[in-house]
mmCIF file of C-alpha atoms in Angstrom:
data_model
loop_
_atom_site.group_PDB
_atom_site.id
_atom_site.type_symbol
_atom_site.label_atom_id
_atom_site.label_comp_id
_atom_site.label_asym_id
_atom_site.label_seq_id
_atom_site.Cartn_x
_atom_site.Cartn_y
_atom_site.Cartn_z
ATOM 1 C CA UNK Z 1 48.593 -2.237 -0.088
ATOM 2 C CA UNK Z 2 48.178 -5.622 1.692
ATOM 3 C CA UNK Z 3 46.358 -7.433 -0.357
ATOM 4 C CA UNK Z 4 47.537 -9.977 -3.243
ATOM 5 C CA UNK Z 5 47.289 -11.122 -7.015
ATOM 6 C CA UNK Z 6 47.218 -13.834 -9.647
ATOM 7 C CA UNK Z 7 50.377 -13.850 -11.365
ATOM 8 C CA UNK Z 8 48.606 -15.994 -14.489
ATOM 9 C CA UNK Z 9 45.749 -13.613 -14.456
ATOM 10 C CA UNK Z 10 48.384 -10.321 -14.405
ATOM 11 C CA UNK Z 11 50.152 -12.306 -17.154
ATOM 12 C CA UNK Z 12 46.876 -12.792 -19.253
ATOM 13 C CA UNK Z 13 45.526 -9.228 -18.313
ATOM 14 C CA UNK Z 14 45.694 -7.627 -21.584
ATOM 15 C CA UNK Z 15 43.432 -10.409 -23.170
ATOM 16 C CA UNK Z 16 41.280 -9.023 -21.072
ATOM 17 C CA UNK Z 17 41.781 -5.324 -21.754
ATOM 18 C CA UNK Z 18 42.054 -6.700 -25.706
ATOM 19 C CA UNK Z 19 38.486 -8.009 -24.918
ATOM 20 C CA UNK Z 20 37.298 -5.138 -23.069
ATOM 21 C CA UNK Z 21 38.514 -2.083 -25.415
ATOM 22 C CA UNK Z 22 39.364 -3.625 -28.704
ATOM 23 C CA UNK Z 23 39.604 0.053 -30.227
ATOM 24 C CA UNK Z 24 42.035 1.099 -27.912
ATOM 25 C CA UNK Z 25 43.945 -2.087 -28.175
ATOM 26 C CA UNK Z 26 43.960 -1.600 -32.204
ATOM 27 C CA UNK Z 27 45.278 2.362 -31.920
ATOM 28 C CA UNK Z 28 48.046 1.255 -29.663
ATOM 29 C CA UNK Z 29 49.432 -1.441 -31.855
ATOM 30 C CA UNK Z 30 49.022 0.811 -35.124
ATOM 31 C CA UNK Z 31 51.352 3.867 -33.399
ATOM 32 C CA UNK Z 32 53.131 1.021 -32.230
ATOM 33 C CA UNK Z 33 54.073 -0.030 -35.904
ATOM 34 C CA UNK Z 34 54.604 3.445 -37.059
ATOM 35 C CA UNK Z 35 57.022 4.068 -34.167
ATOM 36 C CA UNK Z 36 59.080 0.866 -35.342
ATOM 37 C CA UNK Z 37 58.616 2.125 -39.075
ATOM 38 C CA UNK Z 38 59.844 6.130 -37.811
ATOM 39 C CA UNK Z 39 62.682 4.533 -36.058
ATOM 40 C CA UNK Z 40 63.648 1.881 -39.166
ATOM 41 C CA UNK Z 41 63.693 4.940 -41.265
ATOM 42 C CA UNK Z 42 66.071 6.805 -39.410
ATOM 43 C CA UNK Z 43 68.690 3.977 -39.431
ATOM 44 C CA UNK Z 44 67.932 3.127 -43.143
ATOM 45 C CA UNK Z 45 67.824 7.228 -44.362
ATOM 46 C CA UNK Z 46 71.324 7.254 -42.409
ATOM 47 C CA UNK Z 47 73.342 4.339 -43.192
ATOM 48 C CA UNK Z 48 73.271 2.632 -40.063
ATOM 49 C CA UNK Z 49 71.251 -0.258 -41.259
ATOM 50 C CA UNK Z 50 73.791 -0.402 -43.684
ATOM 51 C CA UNK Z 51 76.626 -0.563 -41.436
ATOM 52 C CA UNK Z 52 74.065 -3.061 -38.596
ATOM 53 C CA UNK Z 53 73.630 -5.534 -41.949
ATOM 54 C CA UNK Z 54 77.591 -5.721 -42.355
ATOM 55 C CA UNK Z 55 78.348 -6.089 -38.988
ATOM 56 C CA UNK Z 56 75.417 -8.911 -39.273
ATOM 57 C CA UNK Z 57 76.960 -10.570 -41.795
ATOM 58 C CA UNK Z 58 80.497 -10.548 -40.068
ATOM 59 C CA UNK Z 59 79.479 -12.071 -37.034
ATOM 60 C CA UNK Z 60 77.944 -14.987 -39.076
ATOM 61 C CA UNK Z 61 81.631 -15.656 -40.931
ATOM 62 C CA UNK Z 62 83.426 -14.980 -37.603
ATOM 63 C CA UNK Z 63 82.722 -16.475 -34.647
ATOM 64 C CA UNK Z 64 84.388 -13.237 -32.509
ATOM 65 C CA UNK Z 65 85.065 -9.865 -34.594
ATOM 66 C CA UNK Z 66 88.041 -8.007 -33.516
ATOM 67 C CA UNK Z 67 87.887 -4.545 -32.142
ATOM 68 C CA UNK Z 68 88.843 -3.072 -35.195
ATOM 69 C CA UNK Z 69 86.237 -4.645 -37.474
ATOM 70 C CA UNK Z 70 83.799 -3.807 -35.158
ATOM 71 C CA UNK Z 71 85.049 -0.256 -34.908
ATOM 72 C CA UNK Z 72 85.448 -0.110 -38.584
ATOM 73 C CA UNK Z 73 82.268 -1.423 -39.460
ATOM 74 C CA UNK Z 74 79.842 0.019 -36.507
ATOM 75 C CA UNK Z 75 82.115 3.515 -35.695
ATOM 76 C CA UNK Z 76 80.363 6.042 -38.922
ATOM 77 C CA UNK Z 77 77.009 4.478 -37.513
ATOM 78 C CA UNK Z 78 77.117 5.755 -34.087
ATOM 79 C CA UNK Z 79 75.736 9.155 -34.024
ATOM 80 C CA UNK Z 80 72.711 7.924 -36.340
ATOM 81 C CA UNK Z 81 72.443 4.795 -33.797
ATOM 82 C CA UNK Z 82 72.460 7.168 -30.553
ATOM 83 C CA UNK Z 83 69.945 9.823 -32.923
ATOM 84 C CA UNK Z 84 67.961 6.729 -33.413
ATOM 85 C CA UNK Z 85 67.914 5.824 -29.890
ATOM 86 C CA UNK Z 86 67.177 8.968 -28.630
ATOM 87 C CA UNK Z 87 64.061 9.402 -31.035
ATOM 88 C CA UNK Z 88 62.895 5.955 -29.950
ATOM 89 C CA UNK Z 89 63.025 6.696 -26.393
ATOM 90 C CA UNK Z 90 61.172 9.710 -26.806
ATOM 91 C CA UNK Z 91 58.638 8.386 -29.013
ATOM 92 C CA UNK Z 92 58.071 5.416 -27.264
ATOM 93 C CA UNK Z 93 57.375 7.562 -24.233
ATOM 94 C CA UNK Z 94 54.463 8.690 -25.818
ATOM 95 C CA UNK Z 95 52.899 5.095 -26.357
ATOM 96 C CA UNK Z 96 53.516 4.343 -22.030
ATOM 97 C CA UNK Z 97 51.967 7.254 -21.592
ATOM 98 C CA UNK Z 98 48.779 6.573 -23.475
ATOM 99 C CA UNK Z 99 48.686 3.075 -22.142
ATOM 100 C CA UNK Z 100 49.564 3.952 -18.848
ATOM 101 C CA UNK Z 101 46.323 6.957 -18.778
ATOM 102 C CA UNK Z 102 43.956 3.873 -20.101
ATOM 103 C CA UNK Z 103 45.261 0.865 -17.930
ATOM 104 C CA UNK Z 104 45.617 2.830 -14.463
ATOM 105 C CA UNK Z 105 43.041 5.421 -14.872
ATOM 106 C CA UNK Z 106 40.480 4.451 -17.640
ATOM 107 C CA UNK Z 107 40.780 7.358 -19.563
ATOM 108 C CA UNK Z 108 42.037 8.785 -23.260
ATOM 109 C CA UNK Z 109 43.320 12.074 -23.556
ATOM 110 C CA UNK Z 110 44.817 14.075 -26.737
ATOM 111 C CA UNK Z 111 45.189 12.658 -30.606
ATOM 112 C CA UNK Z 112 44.779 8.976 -30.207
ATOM 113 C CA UNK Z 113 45.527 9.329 -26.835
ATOM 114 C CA UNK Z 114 48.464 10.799 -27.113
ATOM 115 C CA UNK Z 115 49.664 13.536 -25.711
ATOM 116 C CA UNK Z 116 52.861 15.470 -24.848
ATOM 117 C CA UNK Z 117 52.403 15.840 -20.758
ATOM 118 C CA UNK Z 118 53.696 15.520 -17.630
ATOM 119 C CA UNK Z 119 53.177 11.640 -17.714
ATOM 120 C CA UNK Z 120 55.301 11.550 -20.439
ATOM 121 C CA UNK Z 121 58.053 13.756 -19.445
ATOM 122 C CA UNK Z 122 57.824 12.218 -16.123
ATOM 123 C CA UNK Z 123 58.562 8.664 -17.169
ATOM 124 C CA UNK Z 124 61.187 9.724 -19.523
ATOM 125 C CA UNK Z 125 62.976 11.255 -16.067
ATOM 126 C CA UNK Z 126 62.101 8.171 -14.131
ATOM 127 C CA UNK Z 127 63.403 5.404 -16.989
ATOM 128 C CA UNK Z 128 66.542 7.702 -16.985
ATOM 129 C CA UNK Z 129 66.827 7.342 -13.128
ATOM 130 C CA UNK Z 130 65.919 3.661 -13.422
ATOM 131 C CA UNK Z 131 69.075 2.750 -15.605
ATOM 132 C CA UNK Z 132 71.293 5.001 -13.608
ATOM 133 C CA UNK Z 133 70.423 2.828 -10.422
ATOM 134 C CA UNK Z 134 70.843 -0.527 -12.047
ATOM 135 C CA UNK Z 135 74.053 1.007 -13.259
ATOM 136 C CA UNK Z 136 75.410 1.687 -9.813
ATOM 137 C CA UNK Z 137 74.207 -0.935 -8.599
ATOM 138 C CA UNK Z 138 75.618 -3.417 -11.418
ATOM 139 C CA UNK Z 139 79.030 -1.659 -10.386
ATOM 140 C CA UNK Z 140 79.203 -1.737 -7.423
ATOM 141 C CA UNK Z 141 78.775 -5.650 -7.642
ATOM 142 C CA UNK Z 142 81.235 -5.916 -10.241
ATOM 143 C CA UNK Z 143 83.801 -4.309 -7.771
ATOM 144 C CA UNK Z 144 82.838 -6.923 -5.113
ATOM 145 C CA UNK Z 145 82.508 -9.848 -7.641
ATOM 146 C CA UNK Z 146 86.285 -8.724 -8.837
ATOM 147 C CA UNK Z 147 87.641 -8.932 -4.601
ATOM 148 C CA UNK Z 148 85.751 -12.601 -4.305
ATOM 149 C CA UNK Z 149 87.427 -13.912 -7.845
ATOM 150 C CA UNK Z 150 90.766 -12.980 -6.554
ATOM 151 C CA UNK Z 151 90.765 -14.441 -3.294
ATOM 152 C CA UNK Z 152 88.664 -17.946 -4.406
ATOM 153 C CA UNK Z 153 87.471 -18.751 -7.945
ATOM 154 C CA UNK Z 154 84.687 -20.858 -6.717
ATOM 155 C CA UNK Z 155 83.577 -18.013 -4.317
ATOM 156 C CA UNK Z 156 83.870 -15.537 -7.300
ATOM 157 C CA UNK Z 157 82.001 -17.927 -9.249
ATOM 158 C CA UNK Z 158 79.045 -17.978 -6.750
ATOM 159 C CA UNK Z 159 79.125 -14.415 -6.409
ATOM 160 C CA UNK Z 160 78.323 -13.675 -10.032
ATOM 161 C CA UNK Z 161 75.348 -16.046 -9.654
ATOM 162 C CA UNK Z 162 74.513 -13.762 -6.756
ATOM 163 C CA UNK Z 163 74.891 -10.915 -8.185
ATOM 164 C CA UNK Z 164 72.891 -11.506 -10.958
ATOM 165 C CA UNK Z 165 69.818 -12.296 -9.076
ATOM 166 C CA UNK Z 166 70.334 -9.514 -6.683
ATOM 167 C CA UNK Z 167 69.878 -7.495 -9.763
ATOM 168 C CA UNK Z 168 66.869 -9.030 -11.111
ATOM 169 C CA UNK Z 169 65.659 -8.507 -7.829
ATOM 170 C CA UNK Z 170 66.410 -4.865 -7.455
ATOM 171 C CA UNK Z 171 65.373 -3.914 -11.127
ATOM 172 C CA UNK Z 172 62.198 -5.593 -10.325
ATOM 173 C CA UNK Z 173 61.228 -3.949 -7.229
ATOM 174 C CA UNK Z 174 61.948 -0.592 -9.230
ATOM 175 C CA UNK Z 175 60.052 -1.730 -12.346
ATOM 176 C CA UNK Z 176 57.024 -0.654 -11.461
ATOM 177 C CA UNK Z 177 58.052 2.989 -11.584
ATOM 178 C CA UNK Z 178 55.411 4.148 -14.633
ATOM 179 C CA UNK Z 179 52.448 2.490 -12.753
ATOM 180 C CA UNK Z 180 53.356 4.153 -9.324
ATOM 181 C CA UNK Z 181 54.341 7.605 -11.025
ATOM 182 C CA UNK Z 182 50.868 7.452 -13.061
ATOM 183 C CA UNK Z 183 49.415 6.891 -9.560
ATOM 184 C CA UNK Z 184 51.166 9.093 -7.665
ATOM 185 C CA UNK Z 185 52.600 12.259 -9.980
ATOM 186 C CA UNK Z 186 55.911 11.507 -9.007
ATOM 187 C CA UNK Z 187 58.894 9.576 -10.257
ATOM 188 C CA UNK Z 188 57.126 6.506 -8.911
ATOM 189 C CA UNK Z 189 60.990 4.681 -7.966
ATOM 190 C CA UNK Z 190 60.771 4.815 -4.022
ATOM 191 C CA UNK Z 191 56.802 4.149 -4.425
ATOM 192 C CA UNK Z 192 57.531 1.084 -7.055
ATOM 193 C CA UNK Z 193 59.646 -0.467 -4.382
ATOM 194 C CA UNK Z 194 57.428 -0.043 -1.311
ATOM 195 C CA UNK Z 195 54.586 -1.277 -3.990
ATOM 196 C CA UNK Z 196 56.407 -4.821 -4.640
ATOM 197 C CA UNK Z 197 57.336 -5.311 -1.068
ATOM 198 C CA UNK Z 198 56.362 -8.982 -0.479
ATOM 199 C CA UNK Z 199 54.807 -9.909 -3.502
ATOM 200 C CA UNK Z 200 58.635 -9.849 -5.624
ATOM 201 C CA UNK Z 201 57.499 -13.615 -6.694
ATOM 202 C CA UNK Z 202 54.277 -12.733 -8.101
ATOM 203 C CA UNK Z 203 55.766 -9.816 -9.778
ATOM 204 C CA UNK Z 204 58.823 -12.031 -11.009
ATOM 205 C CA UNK Z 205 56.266 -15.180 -12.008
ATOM 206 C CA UNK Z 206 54.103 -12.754 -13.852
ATOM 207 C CA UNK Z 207 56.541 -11.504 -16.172
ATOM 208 C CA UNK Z 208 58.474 -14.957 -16.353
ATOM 209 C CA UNK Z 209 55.002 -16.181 -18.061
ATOM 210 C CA UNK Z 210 54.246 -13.333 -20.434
ATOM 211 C CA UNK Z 211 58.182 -13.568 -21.678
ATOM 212 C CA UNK Z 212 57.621 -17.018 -22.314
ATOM 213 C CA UNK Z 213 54.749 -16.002 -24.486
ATOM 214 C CA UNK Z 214 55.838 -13.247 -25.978
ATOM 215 C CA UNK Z 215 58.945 -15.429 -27.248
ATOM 216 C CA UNK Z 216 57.079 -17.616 -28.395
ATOM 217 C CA UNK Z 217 54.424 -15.516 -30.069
ATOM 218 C CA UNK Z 218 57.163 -13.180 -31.214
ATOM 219 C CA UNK Z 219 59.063 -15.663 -33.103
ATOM 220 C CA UNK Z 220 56.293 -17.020 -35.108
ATOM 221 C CA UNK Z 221 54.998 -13.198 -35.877
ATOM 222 C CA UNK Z 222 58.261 -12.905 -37.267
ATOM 223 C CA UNK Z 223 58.946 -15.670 -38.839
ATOM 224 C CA UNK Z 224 54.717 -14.978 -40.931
ATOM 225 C CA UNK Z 225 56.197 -11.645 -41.277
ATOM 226 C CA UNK Z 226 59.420 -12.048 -42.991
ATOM 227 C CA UNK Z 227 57.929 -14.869 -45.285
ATOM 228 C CA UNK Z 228 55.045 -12.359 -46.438
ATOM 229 C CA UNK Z 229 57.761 -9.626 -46.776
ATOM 230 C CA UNK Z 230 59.649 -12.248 -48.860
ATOM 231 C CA UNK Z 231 56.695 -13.156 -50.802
ATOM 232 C CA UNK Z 232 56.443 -9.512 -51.945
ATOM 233 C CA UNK Z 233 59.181 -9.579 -53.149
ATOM 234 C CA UNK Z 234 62.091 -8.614 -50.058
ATOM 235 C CA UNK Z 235 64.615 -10.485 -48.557
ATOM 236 C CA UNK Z 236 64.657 -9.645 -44.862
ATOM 237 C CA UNK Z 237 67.858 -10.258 -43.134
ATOM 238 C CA UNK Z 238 69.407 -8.417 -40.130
ATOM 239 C CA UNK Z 239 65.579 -7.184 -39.302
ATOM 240 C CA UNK Z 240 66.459 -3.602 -40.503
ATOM 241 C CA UNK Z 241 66.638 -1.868 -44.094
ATOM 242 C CA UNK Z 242 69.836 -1.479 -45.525
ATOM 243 C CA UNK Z 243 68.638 2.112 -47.197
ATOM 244 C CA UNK Z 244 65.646 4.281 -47.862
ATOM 245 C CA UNK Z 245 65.124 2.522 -51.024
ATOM 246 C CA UNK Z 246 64.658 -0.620 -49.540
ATOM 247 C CA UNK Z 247 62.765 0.579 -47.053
ATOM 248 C CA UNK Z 248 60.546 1.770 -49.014
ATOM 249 C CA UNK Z 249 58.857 -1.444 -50.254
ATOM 250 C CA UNK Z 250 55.844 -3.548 -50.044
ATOM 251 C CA UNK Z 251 57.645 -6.258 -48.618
ATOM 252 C CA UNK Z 252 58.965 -3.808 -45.757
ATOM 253 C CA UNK Z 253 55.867 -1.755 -45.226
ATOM 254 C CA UNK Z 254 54.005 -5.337 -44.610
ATOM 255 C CA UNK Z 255 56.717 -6.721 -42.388
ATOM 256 C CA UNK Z 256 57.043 -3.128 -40.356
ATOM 257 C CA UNK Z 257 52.765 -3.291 -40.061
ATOM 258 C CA UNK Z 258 52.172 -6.804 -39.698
ATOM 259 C CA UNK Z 259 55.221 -7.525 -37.036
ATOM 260 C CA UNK Z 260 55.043 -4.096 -35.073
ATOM 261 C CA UNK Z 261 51.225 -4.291 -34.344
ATOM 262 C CA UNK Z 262 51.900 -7.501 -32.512
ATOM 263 C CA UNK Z 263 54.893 -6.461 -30.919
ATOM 264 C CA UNK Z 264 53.025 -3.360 -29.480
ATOM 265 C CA UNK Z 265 50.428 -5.668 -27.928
ATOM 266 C CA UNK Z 266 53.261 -8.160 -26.456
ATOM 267 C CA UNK Z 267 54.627 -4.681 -25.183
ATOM 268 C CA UNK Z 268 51.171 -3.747 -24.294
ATOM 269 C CA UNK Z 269 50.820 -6.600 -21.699
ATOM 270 C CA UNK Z 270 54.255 -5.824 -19.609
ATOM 271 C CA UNK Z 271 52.016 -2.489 -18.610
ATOM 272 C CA UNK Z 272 48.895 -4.412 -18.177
ATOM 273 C CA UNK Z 273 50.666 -6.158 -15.493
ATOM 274 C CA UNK Z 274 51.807 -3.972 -13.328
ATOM 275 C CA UNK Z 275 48.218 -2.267 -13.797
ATOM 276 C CA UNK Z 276 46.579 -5.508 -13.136
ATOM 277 C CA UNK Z 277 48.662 -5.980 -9.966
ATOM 278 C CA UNK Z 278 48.620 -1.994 -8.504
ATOM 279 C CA UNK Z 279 44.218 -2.005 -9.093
ATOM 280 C CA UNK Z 280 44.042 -5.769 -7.127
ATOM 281 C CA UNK Z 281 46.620 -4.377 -4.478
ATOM 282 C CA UNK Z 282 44.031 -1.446 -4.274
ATOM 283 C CA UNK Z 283 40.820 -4.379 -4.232
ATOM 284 C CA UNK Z 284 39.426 -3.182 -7.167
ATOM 285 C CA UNK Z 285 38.851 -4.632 -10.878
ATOM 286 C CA UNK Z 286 41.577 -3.495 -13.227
ATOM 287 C CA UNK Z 287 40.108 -0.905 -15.845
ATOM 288 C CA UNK Z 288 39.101 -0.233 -18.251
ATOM 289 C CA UNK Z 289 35.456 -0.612 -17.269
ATOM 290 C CA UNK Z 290 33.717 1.533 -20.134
ATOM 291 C CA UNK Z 291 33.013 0.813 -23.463
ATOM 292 C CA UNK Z 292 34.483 3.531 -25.996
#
């Protein structure tokens, strides 16, 4: 795994796959949508977007909510948050799945191609393990950050710039974990970092580029979005429904369509990097090669 890539061309990589397998492309970003429409309906059905659009509105009047607002406002809203979470997790474990089978492997397997399998269980385990070690490894800093602060404030002050990017580094060199677990049937964490040895700035210029465009593109999807929601006749504000009702609207049902297909192809292209990069490490053309 000597050999090298493009970071531009890993950045642009799912033009190419958008090119290549325009169906595919198309089915992704439409589950993508009805994953973000699943998960809005959850939060509106329950309140939470409710209690999200309050706390929305007080951070606008106040520039720094006390604890008790907060906890007022954002407390009832927790389990249906954490349900919320949970179902999004799950469900969008199903979409890496199917991207990961077409981007490493070339192939489509179940409804759609999805399908409830050891790829999918697998990555759930590995993301799990993946925030754990950030989590250590984040506090573990912290303590040392703490030590430096106390004995020099200009010290402390270059250890948190440190720290920080010794974590970027670190969750980079493990963020190829669903590419290298697709690959190898494992976890893919220990293979993800032997995978990135040496080429962290590729990797890190990569993504740096397709962030950049998906902020970009991103805000001006929105933006279309929420003025065709508002054209039909709904006011979007916090980016969530404050109840069913209101969920269930033109306005919404365009803005939840129309916004979440893109967003599942900006998603679409973090995969199609690490893809890109693990099939040129390998010397070979990243798939898919076929036409559907």
């Amino acid at each position: 795994m000597t050999k090298t890539f493009s970071p531009s061309e890993a950045a642009f990589s799912v033009f190419e796959l958008m090119k290549r397998q325009p169906q595919f492309v198309m089915r992704y970003a439409l589950l993508s949508a009805a994953v973000m429409a699943i998960y809005m309906f959850v939060l509106a059905s329950t309140g939470a977007g409710d209690a999200i659009q309050r706390y929305a509105a007080l951070a606008e009047i106040e520039q720094m909510p006390s604890m008790e607002q907060v906890r007022a406002i954002l407390g009832p809203a927790m389990p249906a948050l954490g349900v919320s979470f949970v179902i999004s997790a799950i469900l969008s474990a199903f979409l890496t799945g199917m991207a990961l089978r077409k981007t490493v492997d070339d192939r489509e397997e179940g409804f759609w191609g999805l399908q409830a399998g050891p790829t999918e269980a697998r990555y759930l385990l590995a993301t799990m393990a993946f925030i754990g070690a950030i989590f250590v490894a984040t506090f573990a800093l912290g303590i040392i950050v703490s030590l430096l602060v106390s004995i020099h404030r200009a010290l402390g002050s270059l250890a948190i710039l440190a720290s920080i990017g010794a974590i970027a580094w670190f969750g980079l060199r493990l963020s190829q974990f669903g590419v290298m677990g697709m690959v190898t049937g494992k976890l893919g964490l220990r293979e993800s970092y032997e995978q990135t040895n040496g080429k962290f700035w590729r990797y890190f210029g990569a993504y740096l580029l397709w962030v950049v465009i998906t902020i970009i593109l991103g805000t001006i999807i929105q933006a279309l979005a929420t003025m065709g929601a508002l054209a039909l006749g709904t006011k979007i504000g916090s980016g969530l429904p404050a109840s069913a009702q209101e969920f269930a609207t033109a306005g919404w049902a365009f803005y939840i369509l129309f916004y979440g297909m893109v967003s599942g192809v900006l998603n679409l292209g973090f995969l199609c990097i690490g893809a890109y990069a693990w099939h040129q490490s390998q010397g070979a053309l990243p798939p898919p090669k076929s036409e559907l």
